[in-house]
Amino acid sequence: MKSVLDSNRPIYLQIKETIEEDILNGRLAPEEQIPSNSQLVNHYNINPVTVLKGINLLVDEGIIYKKRGLGMFVSPDAPEILRKRFSQAFFKEQIEPLTALAKPLGFSLEEIHEMINFAWKGEKND
């Protein structure tokens, strides 16, 4: 769980995104219980309705589900649902603009691949 929330963005979305990040990074596993609403309210010192709004978005997307009397749990399919959604967003927000810029500049696919390899390894491509 993040220790501080950004005051410039809707808090309920940050609650949602924090749980999603915890799932993607393996800090919350499928079938594992997520922090309770009251734990989130106390941790972030926020309104319970705000927490509920973020949690409900996750329920609506099939990321978490409720076990009556026990709390909220990570859906078995949550990691795959999130990977698919983030993969689609990554393609649209990163790959499409990259190729739209690279083509007119005359970069070949091999050159782009080499640049990505350098960046992946943390090396500079001079």
PDB file of C-alpha atoms in Angstrom:
ATOM      1  CA  MET A   1       0.000   0.000   0.000  1.00  0.00           C
ATOM      2  CA  LYS A   2       1.229   3.470  -0.852  1.00  0.00           C
ATOM      3  CA  SER A   3       1.971   5.580   2.165  1.00  0.00           C
ATOM      4  CA  VAL A   4       0.789   8.885   0.678  1.00  0.00           C
ATOM      5  CA  LEU A   5      -1.857   9.803  -1.871  1.00  0.00           C
ATOM      6  CA  ASP A   6      -1.598  12.600  -4.442  1.00  0.00           C
ATOM      7  CA  SER A   7      -3.933  15.477  -3.619  1.00  0.00           C
ATOM      8  CA  ASN A   8      -4.168  16.448  -7.304  1.00  0.00           C
ATOM      9  CA  ARG A   9      -5.927  13.271  -8.423  1.00  0.00           C
ATOM     10  CA  PRO A  10      -9.215  11.677  -7.352  1.00  0.00           C
ATOM     11  CA  ILE A  11      -8.500   9.649  -4.216  1.00  0.00           C
ATOM     12  CA  TYR A  12     -10.907   6.837  -5.096  1.00  0.00           C
ATOM     13  CA  LEU A  13      -8.961   6.228  -8.330  1.00  0.00           C
ATOM     14  CA  GLN A  14      -5.694   6.162  -6.399  1.00  0.00           C
ATOM     15  CA  ILE A  15      -7.135   3.558  -4.017  1.00  0.00           C
ATOM     16  CA  LYS A  16      -8.174   1.473  -7.030  1.00  0.00           C
ATOM     17  CA  GLU A  17      -4.792   1.893  -8.752  1.00  0.00           C
ATOM     18  CA  THR A  18      -2.865   1.064  -5.575  1.00  0.00           C
ATOM     19  CA  ILE A  19      -4.687  -2.250  -5.245  1.00  0.00           C
ATOM     20  CA  GLU A  20      -4.170  -2.951  -8.952  1.00  0.00           C
ATOM     21  CA  GLU A  21      -0.437  -2.260  -8.616  1.00  0.00           C
ATOM     22  CA  ASP A  22      -0.251  -4.538  -5.575  1.00  0.00           C
ATOM     23  CA  ILE A  23      -1.867  -7.310  -7.610  1.00  0.00           C
ATOM     24  CA  LEU A  24       0.365  -6.798 -10.655  1.00  0.00           C
ATOM     25  CA  ASN A  25       3.492  -6.676  -8.497  1.00  0.00           C
ATOM     26  CA  GLY A  26       2.535  -9.817  -6.583  1.00  0.00           C
ATOM     27  CA  ARG A  27       2.001  -8.085  -3.241  1.00  0.00           C
ATOM     28  CA  LEU A  28      -1.605  -9.305  -3.416  1.00  0.00           C
ATOM     29  CA  ALA A  29      -2.108 -12.793  -4.844  1.00  0.00           C
ATOM     30  CA  PRO A  30      -5.251 -14.323  -6.326  1.00  0.00           C
ATOM     31  CA  GLU A  31      -7.674 -15.374  -3.574  1.00  0.00           C
ATOM     32  CA  GLU A  32      -5.803 -13.198  -1.039  1.00  0.00           C
ATOM     33  CA  GLN A  33      -7.810 -10.794   1.089  1.00  0.00           C
ATOM     34  CA  ILE A  34      -7.269  -7.117   0.365  1.00  0.00           C
ATOM     35  CA  PRO A  35      -7.070  -4.538   3.169  1.00  0.00           C
ATOM     36  CA  SER A  36     -10.482  -3.855   4.651  1.00  0.00           C
ATOM     37  CA  ASN A  37     -12.339  -0.613   4.024  1.00  0.00           C
ATOM     38  CA  SER A  38     -11.699   0.474   7.607  1.00  0.00           C
ATOM     39  CA  GLN A  39      -7.977  -0.304   7.273  1.00  0.00           C
ATOM     40  CA  LEU A  40      -7.815   1.856   4.136  1.00  0.00           C
ATOM     41  CA  VAL A  41      -9.859   4.624   5.793  1.00  0.00           C
ATOM     42  CA  ASN A  42      -7.532   4.644   8.804  1.00  0.00           C
ATOM     43  CA  HIS A  43      -4.319   4.282   6.785  1.00  0.00           C
ATOM     44  CA  TYR A  44      -5.105   7.210   4.473  1.00  0.00           C
ATOM     45  CA  ASN A  45      -7.365   9.144   6.854  1.00  0.00           C
ATOM     46  CA  ILE A  46     -10.074   9.449   4.210  1.00  0.00           C
ATOM     47  CA  ASN A  47     -13.835   9.184   3.953  1.00  0.00           C
ATOM     48  CA  PRO A  48     -15.265   5.627   3.876  1.00  0.00           C
ATOM     49  CA  VAL A  49     -17.414   6.547   0.864  1.00  0.00           C
ATOM     50  CA  THR A  50     -14.242   7.398  -1.077  1.00  0.00           C
ATOM     51  CA  VAL A  51     -12.756   3.986  -0.304  1.00  0.00           C
ATOM     52  CA  LEU A  52     -15.996   2.257  -1.227  1.00  0.00           C
ATOM     53  CA  LYS A  53     -16.102   4.064  -4.573  1.00  0.00           C
ATOM     54  CA  GLY A  54     -12.624   2.771  -5.487  1.00  0.00           C
ATOM     55  CA  ILE A  55     -13.390  -0.737  -4.237  1.00  0.00           C
ATOM     56  CA  ASN A  56     -16.657  -0.850  -6.189  1.00  0.00           C
ATOM     57  CA  LEU A  57     -14.807  -0.049  -9.416  1.00  0.00           C
ATOM     58  CA  LEU A  58     -12.573  -3.070  -8.798  1.00  0.00           C
ATOM     59  CA  VAL A  59     -15.601  -5.264  -8.116  1.00  0.00           C
ATOM     60  CA  ASP A  60     -17.309  -4.025 -11.303  1.00  0.00           C
ATOM     61  CA  GLU A  61     -14.193  -4.927 -13.320  1.00  0.00           C
ATOM     62  CA  GLY A  62     -13.937  -8.413 -11.803  1.00  0.00           C
ATOM     63  CA  ILE A  63     -10.623  -7.640 -10.092  1.00  0.00           C
ATOM     64  CA  ILE A  64     -11.907  -8.331  -6.588  1.00  0.00           C
ATOM     65  CA  TYR A  65     -14.958 -10.045  -5.146  1.00  0.00           C
ATOM     66  CA  LYS A  66     -16.733 -10.183  -1.817  1.00  0.00           C
ATOM     67  CA  LYS A  67     -16.899 -13.210   0.451  1.00  0.00           C
ATOM     68  CA  ARG A  68     -19.903 -12.601   2.649  1.00  0.00           C
ATOM     69  CA  GLY A  69     -18.845 -11.951   6.223  1.00  0.00           C
ATOM     70  CA  LEU A  70     -15.115 -12.242   5.408  1.00  0.00           C
ATOM     71  CA  GLY A  71     -14.217  -9.253   3.255  1.00  0.00           C
ATOM     72  CA  MET A  72     -12.926  -8.568  -0.234  1.00  0.00           C
ATOM     73  CA  PHE A  73     -10.580 -10.909  -2.075  1.00  0.00           C
ATOM     74  CA  VAL A  74      -8.481 -10.809  -5.238  1.00  0.00           C
ATOM     75  CA  SER A  75     -10.209 -12.579  -8.104  1.00  0.00           C
ATOM     76  CA  PRO A  76      -8.382 -15.635  -9.498  1.00  0.00           C
ATOM     77  CA  ASP A  77      -8.352 -13.923 -12.919  1.00  0.00           C
ATOM     78  CA  ALA A  78      -7.279 -10.490 -11.637  1.00  0.00           C
ATOM     79  CA  PRO A  79      -3.601 -10.612 -12.718  1.00  0.00           C
ATOM     80  CA  GLU A  80      -4.543 -11.671 -16.252  1.00  0.00           C
ATOM     81  CA  ILE A  81      -7.361  -9.108 -16.504  1.00  0.00           C
ATOM     82  CA  LEU A  82      -4.976  -6.359 -15.398  1.00  0.00           C
ATOM     83  CA  ARG A  83      -2.116  -7.494 -17.663  1.00  0.00           C
ATOM     84  CA  LYS A  84      -4.461  -7.511 -20.639  1.00  0.00           C
ATOM     85  CA  ARG A  85      -5.842  -4.052 -19.849  1.00  0.00           C
ATOM     86  CA  PHE A  86      -2.405  -2.554 -19.216  1.00  0.00           C
ATOM     87  CA  SER A  87      -1.017  -4.266 -22.321  1.00  0.00           C
ATOM     88  CA  GLN A  88      -3.712  -2.678 -24.463  1.00  0.00           C
ATOM     89  CA  ALA A  89      -3.090   0.723 -22.872  1.00  0.00           C
ATOM     90  CA  PHE A  90       0.682   0.337 -23.306  1.00  0.00           C
ATOM     91  CA  PHE A  91       0.230  -0.438 -26.994  1.00  0.00           C
ATOM     92  CA  LYS A  92      -2.078   2.522 -27.547  1.00  0.00           C
ATOM     93  CA  GLU A  93      -0.159   5.041 -25.419  1.00  0.00           C
ATOM     94  CA  GLN A  94       3.440   3.972 -26.102  1.00  0.00           C
ATOM     95  CA  ILE A  95       3.877   1.671 -29.097  1.00  0.00           C
ATOM     96  CA  GLU A  96       1.588   3.426 -31.561  1.00  0.00           C
ATOM     97  CA  PRO A  97       3.173   6.860 -30.926  1.00  0.00           C
ATOM     98  CA  LEU A  98       6.657   5.311 -31.081  1.00  0.00           C
ATOM     99  CA  THR A  99       6.024   3.776 -34.490  1.00  0.00           C
ATOM    100  CA  ALA A 100       4.264   6.921 -35.750  1.00  0.00           C
ATOM    101  CA  LEU A 101       7.411   8.887 -34.930  1.00  0.00           C
ATOM    102  CA  ALA A 102       9.971   6.275 -35.970  1.00  0.00           C
ATOM    103  CA  LYS A 103       8.626   5.598 -39.469  1.00  0.00           C
ATOM    104  CA  PRO A 104       8.939   9.159 -40.818  1.00  0.00           C
ATOM    105  CA  LEU A 105      12.412   9.396 -39.272  1.00  0.00           C
ATOM    106  CA  GLY A 106      13.422   6.374 -41.321  1.00  0.00           C
ATOM    107  CA  PHE A 107      14.223   3.981 -38.472  1.00  0.00           C
ATOM    108  CA  SER A 108      14.076   0.323 -39.368  1.00  0.00           C
ATOM    109  CA  LEU A 109      12.362  -2.200 -37.145  1.00  0.00           C
ATOM    110  CA  GLU A 110      15.797  -3.647 -36.349  1.00  0.00           C
ATOM    111  CA  GLU A 111      17.087  -0.232 -35.231  1.00  0.00           C
ATOM    112  CA  ILE A 112      14.062   0.272 -32.983  1.00  0.00           C
ATOM    113  CA  HIS A 113      14.558  -3.205 -31.541  1.00  0.00           C
ATOM    114  CA  GLU A 114      18.233  -2.446 -30.850  1.00  0.00           C
ATOM    115  CA  MET A 115      17.317   0.833 -29.111  1.00  0.00           C
ATOM    116  CA  ILE A 116      14.748  -0.962 -26.966  1.00  0.00           C
ATOM    117  CA  ASN A 117      17.340  -3.605 -26.057  1.00  0.00           C
ATOM    118  CA  PHE A 118      19.778  -0.905 -24.962  1.00  0.00           C
ATOM    119  CA  ALA A 119      17.100   0.835 -22.896  1.00  0.00           C
ATOM    120  CA  TRP A 120      15.970  -2.487 -21.382  1.00  0.00           C
ATOM    121  CA  LYS A 121      19.510  -3.201 -20.246  1.00  0.00           C
ATOM    122  CA  GLY A 122      19.937   0.342 -18.923  1.00  0.00           C
ATOM    123  CA  GLU A 123      22.621   1.139 -21.483  1.00  0.00           C
ATOM    124  CA  LYS A 124      23.009   4.332 -23.481  1.00  0.00           C
ATOM    125  CA  ASN A 125      22.644   4.249 -27.239  1.00  0.00           C
ATOM    126  CA  ASP A 126      25.019   6.955 -28.509  1.00  0.00           C
TER     127      ASP A 126
END
